[in-house]
Structure formats: C-alpha cells, structure tokens
PDB file of C-alpha atoms in Angstrom:
ATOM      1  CA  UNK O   1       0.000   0.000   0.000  1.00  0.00           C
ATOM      2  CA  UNK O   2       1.211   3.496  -0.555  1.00  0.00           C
ATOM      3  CA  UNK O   3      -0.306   5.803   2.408  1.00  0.00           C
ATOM      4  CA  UNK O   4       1.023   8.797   0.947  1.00  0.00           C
ATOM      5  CA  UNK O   5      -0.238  10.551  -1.943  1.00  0.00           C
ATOM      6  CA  UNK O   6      -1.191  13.555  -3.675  1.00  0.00           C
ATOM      7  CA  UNK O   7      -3.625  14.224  -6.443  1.00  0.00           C
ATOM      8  CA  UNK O   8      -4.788  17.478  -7.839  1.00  0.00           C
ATOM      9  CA  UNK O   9      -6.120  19.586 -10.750  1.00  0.00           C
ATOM     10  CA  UNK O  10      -3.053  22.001 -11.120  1.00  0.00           C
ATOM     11  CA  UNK O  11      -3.987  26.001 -10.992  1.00  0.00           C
ATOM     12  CA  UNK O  12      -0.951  28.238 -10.143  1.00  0.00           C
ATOM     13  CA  UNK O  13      -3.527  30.223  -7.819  1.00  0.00           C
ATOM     14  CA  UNK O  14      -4.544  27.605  -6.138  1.00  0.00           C
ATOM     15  CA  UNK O  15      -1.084  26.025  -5.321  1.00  0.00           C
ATOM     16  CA  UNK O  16       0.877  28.450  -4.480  1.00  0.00           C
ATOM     17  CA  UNK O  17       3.943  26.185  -3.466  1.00  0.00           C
ATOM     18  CA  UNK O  18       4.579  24.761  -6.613  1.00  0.00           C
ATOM     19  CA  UNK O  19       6.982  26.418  -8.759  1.00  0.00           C
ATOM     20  CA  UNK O  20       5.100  27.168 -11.954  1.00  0.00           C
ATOM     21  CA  UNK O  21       7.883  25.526 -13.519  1.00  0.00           C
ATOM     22  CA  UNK O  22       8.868  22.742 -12.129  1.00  0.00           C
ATOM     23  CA  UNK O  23       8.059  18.802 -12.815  1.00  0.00           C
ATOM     24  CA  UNK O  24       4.698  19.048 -10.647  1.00  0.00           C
ATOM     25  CA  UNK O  25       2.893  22.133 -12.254  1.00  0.00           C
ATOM     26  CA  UNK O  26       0.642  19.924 -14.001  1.00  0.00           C
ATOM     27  CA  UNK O  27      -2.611  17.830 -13.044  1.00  0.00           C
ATOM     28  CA  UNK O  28      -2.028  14.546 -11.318  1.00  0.00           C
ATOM     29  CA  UNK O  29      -5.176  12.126 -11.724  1.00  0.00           C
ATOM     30  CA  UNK O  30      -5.772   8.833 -10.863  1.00  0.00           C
ATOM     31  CA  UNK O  31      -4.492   7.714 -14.431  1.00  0.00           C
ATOM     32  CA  UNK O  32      -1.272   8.177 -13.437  1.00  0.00           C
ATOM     33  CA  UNK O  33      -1.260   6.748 -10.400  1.00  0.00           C
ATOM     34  CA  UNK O  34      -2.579   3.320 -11.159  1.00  0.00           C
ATOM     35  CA  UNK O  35       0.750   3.256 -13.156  1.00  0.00           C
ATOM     36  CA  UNK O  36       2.322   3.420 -10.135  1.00  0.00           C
ATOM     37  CA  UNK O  37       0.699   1.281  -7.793  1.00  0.00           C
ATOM     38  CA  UNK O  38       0.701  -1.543 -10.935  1.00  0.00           C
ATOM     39  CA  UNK O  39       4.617  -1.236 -10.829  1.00  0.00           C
ATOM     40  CA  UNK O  40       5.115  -1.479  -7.439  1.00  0.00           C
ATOM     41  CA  UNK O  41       2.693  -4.192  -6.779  1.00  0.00           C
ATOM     42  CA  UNK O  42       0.671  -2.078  -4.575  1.00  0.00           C
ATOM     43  CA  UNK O  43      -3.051  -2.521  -4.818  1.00  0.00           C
ATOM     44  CA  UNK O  44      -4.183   0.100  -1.967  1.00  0.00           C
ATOM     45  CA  UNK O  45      -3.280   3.716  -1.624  1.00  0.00           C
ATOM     46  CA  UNK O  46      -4.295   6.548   0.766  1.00  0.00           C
ATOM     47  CA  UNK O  47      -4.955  10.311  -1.008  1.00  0.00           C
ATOM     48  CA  UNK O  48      -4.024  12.906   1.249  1.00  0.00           C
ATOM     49  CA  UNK O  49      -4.618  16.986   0.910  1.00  0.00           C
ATOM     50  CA  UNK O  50      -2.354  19.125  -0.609  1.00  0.00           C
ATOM     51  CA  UNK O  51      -4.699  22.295  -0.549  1.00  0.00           C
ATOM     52  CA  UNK O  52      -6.438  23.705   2.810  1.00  0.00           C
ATOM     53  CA  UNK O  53      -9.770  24.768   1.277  1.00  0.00           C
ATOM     54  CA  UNK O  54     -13.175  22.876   1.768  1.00  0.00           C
ATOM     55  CA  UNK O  55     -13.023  22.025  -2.265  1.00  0.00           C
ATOM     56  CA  UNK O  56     -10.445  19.723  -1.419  1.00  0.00           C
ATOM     57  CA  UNK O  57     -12.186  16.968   0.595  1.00  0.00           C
ATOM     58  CA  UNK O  58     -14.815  16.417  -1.995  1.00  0.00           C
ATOM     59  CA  UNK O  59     -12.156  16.034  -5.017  1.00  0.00           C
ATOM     60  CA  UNK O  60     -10.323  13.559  -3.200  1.00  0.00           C
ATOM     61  CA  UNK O  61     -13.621  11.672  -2.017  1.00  0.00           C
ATOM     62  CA  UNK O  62     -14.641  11.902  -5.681  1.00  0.00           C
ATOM     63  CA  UNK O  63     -11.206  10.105  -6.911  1.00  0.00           C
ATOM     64  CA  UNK O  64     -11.413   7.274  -4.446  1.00  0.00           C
ATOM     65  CA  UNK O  65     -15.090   6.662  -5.291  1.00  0.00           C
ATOM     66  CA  UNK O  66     -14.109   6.428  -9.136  1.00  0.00           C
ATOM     67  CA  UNK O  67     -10.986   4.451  -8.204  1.00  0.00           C
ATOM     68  CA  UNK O  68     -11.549   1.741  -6.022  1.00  0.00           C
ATOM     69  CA  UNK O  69      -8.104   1.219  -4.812  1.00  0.00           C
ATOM     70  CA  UNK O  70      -7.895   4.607  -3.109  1.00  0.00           C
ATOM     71  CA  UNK O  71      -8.954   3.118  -0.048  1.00  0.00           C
ATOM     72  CA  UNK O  72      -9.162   5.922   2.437  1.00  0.00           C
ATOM     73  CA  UNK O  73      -8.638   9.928   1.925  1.00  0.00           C
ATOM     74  CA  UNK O  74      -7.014  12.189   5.189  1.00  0.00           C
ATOM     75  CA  UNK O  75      -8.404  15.558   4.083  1.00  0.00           C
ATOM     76  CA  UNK O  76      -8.353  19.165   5.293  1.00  0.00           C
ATOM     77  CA  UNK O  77     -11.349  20.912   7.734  1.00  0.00           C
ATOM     78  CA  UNK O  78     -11.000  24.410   9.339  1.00  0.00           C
ATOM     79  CA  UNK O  79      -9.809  22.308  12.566  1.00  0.00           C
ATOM     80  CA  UNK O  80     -10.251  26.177  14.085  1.00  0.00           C
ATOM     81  CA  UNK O  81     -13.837  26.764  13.785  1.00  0.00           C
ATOM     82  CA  UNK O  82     -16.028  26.812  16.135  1.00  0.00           C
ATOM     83  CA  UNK O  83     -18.281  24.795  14.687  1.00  0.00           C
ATOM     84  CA  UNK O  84     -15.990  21.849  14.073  1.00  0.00           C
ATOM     85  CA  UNK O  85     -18.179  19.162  15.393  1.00  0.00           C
ATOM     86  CA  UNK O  86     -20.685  19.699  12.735  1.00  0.00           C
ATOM     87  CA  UNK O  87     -18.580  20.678  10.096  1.00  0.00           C
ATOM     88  CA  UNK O  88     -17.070  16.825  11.155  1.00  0.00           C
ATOM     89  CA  UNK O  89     -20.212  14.740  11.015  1.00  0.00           C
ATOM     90  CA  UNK O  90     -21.339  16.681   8.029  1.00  0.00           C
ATOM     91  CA  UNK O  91     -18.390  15.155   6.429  1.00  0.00           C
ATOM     92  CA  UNK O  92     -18.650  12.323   7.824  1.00  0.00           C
ATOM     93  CA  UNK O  93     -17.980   9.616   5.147  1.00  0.00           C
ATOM     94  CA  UNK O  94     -16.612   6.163   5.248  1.00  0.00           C
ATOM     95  CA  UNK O  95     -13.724   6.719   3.012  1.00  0.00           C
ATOM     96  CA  UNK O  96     -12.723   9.613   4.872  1.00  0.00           C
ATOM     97  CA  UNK O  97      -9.836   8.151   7.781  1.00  0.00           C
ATOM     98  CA  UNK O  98      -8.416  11.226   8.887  1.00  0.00           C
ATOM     99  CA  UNK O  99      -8.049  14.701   8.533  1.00  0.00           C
ATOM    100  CA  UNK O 100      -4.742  16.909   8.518  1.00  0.00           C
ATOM    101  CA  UNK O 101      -3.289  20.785   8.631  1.00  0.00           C
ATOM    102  CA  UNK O 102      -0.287  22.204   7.030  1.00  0.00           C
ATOM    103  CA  UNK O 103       1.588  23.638  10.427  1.00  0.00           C
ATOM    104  CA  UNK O 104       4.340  23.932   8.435  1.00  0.00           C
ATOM    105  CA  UNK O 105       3.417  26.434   6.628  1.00  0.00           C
ATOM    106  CA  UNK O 106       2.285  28.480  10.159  1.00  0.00           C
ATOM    107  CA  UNK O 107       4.670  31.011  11.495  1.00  0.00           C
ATOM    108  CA  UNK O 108       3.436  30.265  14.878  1.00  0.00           C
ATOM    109  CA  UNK O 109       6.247  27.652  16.276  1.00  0.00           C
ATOM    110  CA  UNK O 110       3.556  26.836  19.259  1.00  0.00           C
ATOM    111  CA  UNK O 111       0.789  26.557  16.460  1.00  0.00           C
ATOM    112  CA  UNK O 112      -0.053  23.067  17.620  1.00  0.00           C
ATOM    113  CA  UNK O 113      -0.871  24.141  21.097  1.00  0.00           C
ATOM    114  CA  UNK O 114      -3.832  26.553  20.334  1.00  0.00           C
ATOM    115  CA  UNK O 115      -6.851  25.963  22.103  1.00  0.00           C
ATOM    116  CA  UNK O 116      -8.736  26.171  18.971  1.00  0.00           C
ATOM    117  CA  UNK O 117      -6.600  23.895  17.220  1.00  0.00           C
ATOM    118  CA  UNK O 118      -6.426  21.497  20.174  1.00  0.00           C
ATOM    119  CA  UNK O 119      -9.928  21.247  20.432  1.00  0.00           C
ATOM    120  CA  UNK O 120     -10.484  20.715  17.073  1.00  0.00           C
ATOM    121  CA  UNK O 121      -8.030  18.193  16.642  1.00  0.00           C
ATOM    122  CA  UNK O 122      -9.653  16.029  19.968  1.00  0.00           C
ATOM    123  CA  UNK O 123     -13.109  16.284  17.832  1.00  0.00           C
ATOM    124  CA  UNK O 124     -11.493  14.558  15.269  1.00  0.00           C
ATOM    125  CA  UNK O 125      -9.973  11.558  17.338  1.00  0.00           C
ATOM    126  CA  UNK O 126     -13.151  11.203  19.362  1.00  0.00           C
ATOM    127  CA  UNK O 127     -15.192  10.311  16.410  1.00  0.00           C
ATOM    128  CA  UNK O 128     -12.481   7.496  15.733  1.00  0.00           C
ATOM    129  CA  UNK O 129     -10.588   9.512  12.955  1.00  0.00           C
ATOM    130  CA  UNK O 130      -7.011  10.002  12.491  1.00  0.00           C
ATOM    131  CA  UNK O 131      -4.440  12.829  12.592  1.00  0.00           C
ATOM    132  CA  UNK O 132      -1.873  13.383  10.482  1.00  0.00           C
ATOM    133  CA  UNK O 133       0.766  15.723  11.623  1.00  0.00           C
ATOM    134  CA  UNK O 134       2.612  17.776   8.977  1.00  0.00           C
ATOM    135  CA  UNK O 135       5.556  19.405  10.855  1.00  0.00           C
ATOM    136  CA  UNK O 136       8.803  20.297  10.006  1.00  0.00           C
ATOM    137  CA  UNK O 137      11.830  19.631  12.320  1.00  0.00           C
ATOM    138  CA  UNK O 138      11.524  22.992  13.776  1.00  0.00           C
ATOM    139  CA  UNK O 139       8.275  22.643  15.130  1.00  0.00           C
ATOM    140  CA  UNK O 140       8.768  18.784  16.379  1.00  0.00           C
ATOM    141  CA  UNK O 141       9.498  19.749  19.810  1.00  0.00           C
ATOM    142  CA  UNK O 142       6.147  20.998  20.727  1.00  0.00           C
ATOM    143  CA  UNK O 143       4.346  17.506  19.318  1.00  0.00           C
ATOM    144  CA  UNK O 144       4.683  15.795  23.003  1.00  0.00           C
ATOM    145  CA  UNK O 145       3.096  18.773  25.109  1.00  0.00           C
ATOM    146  CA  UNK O 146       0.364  18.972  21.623  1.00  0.00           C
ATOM    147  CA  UNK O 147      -0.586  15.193  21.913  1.00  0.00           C
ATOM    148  CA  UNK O 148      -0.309  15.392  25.737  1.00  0.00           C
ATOM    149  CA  UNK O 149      -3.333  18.269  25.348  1.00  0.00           C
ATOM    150  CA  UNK O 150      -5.437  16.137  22.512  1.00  0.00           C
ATOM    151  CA  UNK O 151      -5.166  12.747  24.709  1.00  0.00           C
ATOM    152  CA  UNK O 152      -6.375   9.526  23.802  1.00  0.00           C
ATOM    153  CA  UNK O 153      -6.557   8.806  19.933  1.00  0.00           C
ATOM    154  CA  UNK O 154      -4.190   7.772  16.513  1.00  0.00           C
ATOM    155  CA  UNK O 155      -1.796   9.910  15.217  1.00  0.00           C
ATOM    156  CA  UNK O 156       0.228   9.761  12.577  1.00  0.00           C
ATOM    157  CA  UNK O 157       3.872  11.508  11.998  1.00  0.00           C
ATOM    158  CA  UNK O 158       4.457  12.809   8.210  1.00  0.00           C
ATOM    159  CA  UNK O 159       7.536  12.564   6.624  1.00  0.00           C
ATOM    160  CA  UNK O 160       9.741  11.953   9.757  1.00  0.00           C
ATOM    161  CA  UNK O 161       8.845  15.753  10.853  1.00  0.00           C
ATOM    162  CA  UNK O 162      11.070  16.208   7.456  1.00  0.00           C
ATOM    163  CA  UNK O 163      14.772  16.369   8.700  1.00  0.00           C
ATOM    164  CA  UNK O 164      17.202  18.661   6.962  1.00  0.00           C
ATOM    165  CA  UNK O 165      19.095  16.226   5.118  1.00  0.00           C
ATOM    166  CA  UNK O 166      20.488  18.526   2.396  1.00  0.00           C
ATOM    167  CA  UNK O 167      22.460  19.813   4.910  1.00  0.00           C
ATOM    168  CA  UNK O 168      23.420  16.545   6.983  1.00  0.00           C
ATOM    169  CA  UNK O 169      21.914  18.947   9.893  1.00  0.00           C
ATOM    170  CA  UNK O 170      21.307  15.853  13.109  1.00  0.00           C
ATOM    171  CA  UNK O 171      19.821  17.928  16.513  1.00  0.00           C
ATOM    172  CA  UNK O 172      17.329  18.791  17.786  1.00  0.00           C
ATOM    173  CA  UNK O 173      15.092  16.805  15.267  1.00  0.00           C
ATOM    174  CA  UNK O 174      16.935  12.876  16.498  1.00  0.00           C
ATOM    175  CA  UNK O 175      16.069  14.035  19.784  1.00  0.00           C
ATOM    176  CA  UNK O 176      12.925  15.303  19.383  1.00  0.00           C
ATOM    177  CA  UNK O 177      11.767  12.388  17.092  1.00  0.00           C
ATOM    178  CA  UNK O 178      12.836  10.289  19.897  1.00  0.00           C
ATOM    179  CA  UNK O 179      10.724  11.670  22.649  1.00  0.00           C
ATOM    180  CA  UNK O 180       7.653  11.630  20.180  1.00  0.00           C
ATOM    181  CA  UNK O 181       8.629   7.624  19.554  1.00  0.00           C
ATOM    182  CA  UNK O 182       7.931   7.283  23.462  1.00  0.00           C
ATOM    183  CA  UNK O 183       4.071   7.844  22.795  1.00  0.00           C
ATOM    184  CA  UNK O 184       2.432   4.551  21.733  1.00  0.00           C
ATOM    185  CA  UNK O 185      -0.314   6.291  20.020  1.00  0.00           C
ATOM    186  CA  UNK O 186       2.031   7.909  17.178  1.00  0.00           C
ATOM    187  CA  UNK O 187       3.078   6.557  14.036  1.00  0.00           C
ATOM    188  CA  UNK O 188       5.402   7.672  11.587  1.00  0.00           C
ATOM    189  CA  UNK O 189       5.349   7.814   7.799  1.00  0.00           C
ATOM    190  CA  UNK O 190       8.898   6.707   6.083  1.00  0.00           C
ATOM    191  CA  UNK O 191       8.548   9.245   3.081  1.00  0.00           C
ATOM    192  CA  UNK O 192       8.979  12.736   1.807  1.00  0.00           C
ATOM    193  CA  UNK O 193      13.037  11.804   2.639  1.00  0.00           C
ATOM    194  CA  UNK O 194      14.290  12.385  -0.789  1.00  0.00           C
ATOM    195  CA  UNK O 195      12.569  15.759  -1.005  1.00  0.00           C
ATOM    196  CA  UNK O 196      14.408  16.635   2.246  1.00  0.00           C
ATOM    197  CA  UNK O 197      17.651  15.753   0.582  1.00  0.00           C
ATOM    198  CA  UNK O 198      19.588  17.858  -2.883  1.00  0.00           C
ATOM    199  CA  UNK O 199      16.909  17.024  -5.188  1.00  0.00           C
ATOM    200  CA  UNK O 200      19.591  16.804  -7.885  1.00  0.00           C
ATOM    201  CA  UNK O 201      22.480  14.836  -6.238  1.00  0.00           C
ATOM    202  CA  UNK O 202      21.301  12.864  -3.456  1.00  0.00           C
ATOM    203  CA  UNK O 203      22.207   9.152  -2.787  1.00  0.00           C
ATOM    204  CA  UNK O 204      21.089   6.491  -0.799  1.00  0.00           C
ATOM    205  CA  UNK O 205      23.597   6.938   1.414  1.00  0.00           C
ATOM    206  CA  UNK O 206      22.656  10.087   2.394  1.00  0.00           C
ATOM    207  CA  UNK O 207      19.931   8.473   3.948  1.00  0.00           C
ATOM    208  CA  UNK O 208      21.159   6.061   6.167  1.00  0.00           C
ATOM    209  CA  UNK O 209      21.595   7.097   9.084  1.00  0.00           C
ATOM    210  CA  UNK O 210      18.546   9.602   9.292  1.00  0.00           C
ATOM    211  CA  UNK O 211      16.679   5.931   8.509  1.00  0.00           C
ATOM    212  CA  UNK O 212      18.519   4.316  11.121  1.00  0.00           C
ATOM    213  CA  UNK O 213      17.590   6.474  13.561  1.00  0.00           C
ATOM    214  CA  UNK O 214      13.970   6.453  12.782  1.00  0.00           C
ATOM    215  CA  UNK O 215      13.373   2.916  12.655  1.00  0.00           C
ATOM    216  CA  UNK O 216      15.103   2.653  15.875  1.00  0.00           C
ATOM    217  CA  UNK O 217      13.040   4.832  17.601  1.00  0.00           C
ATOM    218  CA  UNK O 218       9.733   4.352  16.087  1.00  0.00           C
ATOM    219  CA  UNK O 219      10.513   0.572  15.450  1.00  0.00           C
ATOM    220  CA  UNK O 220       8.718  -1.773  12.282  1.00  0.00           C
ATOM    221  CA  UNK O 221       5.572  -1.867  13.977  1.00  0.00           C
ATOM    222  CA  UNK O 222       4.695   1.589  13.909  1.00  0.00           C
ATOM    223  CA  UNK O 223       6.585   2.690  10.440  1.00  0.00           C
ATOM    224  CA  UNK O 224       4.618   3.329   7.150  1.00  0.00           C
ATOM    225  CA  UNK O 225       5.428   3.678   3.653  1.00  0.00           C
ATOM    226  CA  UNK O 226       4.199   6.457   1.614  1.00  0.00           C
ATOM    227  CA  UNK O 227       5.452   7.728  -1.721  1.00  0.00           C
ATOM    228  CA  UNK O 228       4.795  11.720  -1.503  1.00  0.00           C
ATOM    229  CA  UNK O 229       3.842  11.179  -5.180  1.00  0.00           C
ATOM    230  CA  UNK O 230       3.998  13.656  -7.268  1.00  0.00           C
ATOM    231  CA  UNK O 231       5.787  15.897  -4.828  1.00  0.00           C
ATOM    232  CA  UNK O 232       8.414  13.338  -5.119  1.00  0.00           C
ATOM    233  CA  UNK O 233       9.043  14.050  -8.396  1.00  0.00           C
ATOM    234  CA  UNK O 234      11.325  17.299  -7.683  1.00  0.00           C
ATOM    235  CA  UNK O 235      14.204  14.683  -6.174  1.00  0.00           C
ATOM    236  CA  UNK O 236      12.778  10.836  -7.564  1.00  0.00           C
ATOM    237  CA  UNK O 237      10.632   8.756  -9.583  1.00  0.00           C
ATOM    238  CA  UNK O 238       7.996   6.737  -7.868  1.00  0.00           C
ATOM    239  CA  UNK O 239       9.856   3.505  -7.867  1.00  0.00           C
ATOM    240  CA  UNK O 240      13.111   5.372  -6.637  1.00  0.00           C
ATOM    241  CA  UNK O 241      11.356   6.599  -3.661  1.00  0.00           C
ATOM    242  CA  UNK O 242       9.946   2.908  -3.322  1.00  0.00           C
ATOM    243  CA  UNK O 243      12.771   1.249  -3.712  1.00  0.00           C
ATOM    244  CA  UNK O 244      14.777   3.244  -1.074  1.00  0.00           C
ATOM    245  CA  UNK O 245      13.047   1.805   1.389  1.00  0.00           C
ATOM    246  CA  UNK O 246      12.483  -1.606   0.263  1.00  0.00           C
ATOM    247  CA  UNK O 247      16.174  -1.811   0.152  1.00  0.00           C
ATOM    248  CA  UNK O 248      16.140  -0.791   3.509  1.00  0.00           C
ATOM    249  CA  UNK O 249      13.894  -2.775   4.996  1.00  0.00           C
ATOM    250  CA  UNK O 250      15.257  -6.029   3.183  1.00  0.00           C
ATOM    251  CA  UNK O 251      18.861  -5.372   4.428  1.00  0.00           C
ATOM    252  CA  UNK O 252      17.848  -4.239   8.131  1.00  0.00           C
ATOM    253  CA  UNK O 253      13.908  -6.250   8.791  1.00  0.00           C
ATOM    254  CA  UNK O 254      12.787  -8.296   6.185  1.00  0.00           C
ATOM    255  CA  UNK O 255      10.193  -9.758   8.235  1.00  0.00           C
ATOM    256  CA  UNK O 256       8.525  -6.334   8.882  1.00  0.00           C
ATOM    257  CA  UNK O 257       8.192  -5.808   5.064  1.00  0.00           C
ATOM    258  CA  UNK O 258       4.403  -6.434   4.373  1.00  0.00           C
ATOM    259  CA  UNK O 259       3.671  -4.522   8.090  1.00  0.00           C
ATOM    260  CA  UNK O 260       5.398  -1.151   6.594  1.00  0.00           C
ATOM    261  CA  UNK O 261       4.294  -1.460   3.397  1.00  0.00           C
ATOM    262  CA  UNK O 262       0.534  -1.733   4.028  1.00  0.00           C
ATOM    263  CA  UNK O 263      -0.226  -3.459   7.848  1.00  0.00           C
ATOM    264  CA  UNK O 264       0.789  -0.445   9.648  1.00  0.00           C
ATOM    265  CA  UNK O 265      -0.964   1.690   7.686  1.00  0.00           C
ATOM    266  CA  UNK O 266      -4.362  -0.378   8.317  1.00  0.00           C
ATOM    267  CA  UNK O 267      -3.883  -0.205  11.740  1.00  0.00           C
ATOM    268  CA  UNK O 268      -2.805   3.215  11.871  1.00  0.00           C
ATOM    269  CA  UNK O 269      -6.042   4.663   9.834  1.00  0.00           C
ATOM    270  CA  UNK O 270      -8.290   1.596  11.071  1.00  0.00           C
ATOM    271  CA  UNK O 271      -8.927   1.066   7.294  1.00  0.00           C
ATOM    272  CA  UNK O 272     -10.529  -2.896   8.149  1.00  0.00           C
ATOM    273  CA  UNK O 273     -13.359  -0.846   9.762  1.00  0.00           C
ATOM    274  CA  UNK O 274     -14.016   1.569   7.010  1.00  0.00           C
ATOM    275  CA  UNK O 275     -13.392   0.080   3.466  1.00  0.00           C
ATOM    276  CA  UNK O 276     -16.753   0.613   1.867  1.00  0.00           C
TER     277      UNK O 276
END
C-alpha cells in the first residue's frame, strides 16, 4: 500500500507552493497513479490533501469513489472553527480516515498548542478519525506537550517531521523524534526523505543514518510507507522513492516488510473498519 499521496487539478492560484515551472505544475489524476501502484505491486493507496480549502475533501472523495483502490482519503477541515463538530459529522464519510493541517506552513512555532486547534483536533480523534501531523523539524518539539493536550486517539507523523538532510543537519530533530517515539499512540510515515535531501544529487547513502535512527526509535511496527507522489518528483521517480526503502527494509527487517508497506498503515487509519 502506498499511504502517501497527492492528487490534484493544477492552478498556479490555487497552489501556491509549486513552482510554476517545475516537474509538478501539471494535473495529477488517478491515471497516473494506477501506473504506479501496478509497478510497485501495490493494490491500496491513501490520497491525502495538498490544498487547505473545503473544495479539497470532496475532489479527493470523488477520486477514491471512481478508483476503487484509493482506499481511504485524510483531508483538510478548518480544525479552528467553532463549529468543528458539525462541520465533522457533516463530512462524515466512510472513506474519509483522517483529517490533517499544514503547520508547516504556520509562522506560529507553538501553532499546535492553540486551544482552537487542540480542540479541534480532539473532535477529530473522538469520532475514531485520524491525525496526520505535517511538521517540520523545527516545530517537532512541541508535538509531546500537543498530543499530551489532545489525549487519547491515533496519530500519525508525516515525513519523519522532514529532517534537513540537504544539509546533513542531526539535533534537535533525532532528539525530538525520539521523545515523540515514546508515545504509543504515534506513528510515523517513512517518506517525503528524498525531497528533504539535494533534489539533484542525493544518494542512498545520504539516507542512512537519518533511517537508522527512525526505525530505531519508532521501530517496524509503527513505520509506514508512503510515496509523496507527485511531490516526489522534484528529487525521484515513484519507484526510486519505493525502492529506497524496500532496500532498507530487506537489508535491516525483512520480516517487517508487508507490516510497513501496508499493515501499519491499516492499523494506523483503522482502514478494516471503514473500506466501503
């Protein structure tokens, strides 16, 4: 399964982030996913939002309904409202597994710990959703007191809190990475590494030890593999990205293979409960 991806109609208004001309200012359907998913073997994938507008819930909702093996979508809500319990079971929707904010876009480093946000975010893990947190490394310190605040529910780590590999930088994200490990509640996703790294001359090796450290802390059980397709694309190809890992996971836990490349990510989004 790949429990990371993007899909979108591209309009340089609405996406703002992407250079207008790079790889990625284009559309991305489901067309060119399936090619994907067929080449990697995959035959399950989670859509996740890439715009924080209402819009963006129902596109992805519409994809997965047309294409059956989008099998759960983690879209955006104004978590800040102060209507957000009805703007949730409006929504409401099998298909829909979780829900997730760009903080790392905010300016606010203590973002997460708004009582707005917080409360939002607890609406969403009552009603047996997950939470996907987009953070970069600067902002993973605050994740412990943030979760601490939500209590009980599933979270899920993005990209690793996106270390600064281009620049081999190590501290404070190891650390803090390791004291968000500690919480059993928190996954994290193996992906968006190569996008971390020089998108033009990165190697494998670059990785390593950033992957070491992550598998160590979060361990195979609670590690999941997601593409970042199409963001990818600036640094890797789909199978690149894939293949990364694989390697990695065939040289260090072999046995963990078919947990972090699909189990994990079932358990992580309770997907058994809400494939249609």
């Amino acid at each position: 399964m790949d429990a990371h991806h993007h899909l979108w109609r591209y309009n340089p208004a609405a996406f703002g982030w992407i250079d207008p001309a790079s790889t990625i200012a284009r559309d991305f359907a489901t067309d060119d996913l399936a090619l994907n998913l067929e080449a990697a073997g995959f035959d399950g994938a989670i859509a996740v939002q890439a715009r924080q507008c209402a819009e963006e819930a129902d596109f992805l909702l519409d994809a997965a309904r047309r294409f059956g093996r989008i099998v759960g979508v983690v879209g955006w809500i104004d978590l800040r409202a102060p209507d957000i319990e009805a703007l949730l079971d409006a929504r409401a929707d099998p298909l829909i597994v979780g829900y997730r904010h760009v903080v790392q876009d905010e300016a606010d480093p203590d973002f997460l710990l708004g009582d707005a946000f917080i409360q939002g975010v607890r609406a969403v893990v009552q009603r047996s959703l997950t939470y996907d947190l987009l953070v970069n490394h600067a902002q993973l310190a605050t994740v412990p007191a943030f979760l601490e605040r939500v209590g009980p529910g599933r979270f899920v780590l993005d990209h690793a809190a996106k270390p600064d590999i281009a620049h081999g930088s190590w501290q404070p994200w190891a650390d803090d990475l390791t004291a968000v490990a500690r919480l059993p509640n928190v996954w994290c996703k193996v992906s968006g590494l190569v996008t971390e790294a020089d998108h033009r001359h990165w190697r494998a090796e670059d990785m390593e030890r950033y992957l070491d450290h992550i598998f160590a802390a979060f361990g195979p059980d609670r590690l999941i593999w997601g593409s970042d397709w199409p963001v990818c694309l600036l640094a890797a190809p789909y199978g690149a990205v894939h293949d990364l890992i694989a390697d990695y996971v065939a040289r260090h836990c072999p046995d963990a293979e078919a947990a972090i490349f699909g189990g994990n990510a079932a358990r992580a989004y309770a997907l058994k409960a809400r494939q249609p």
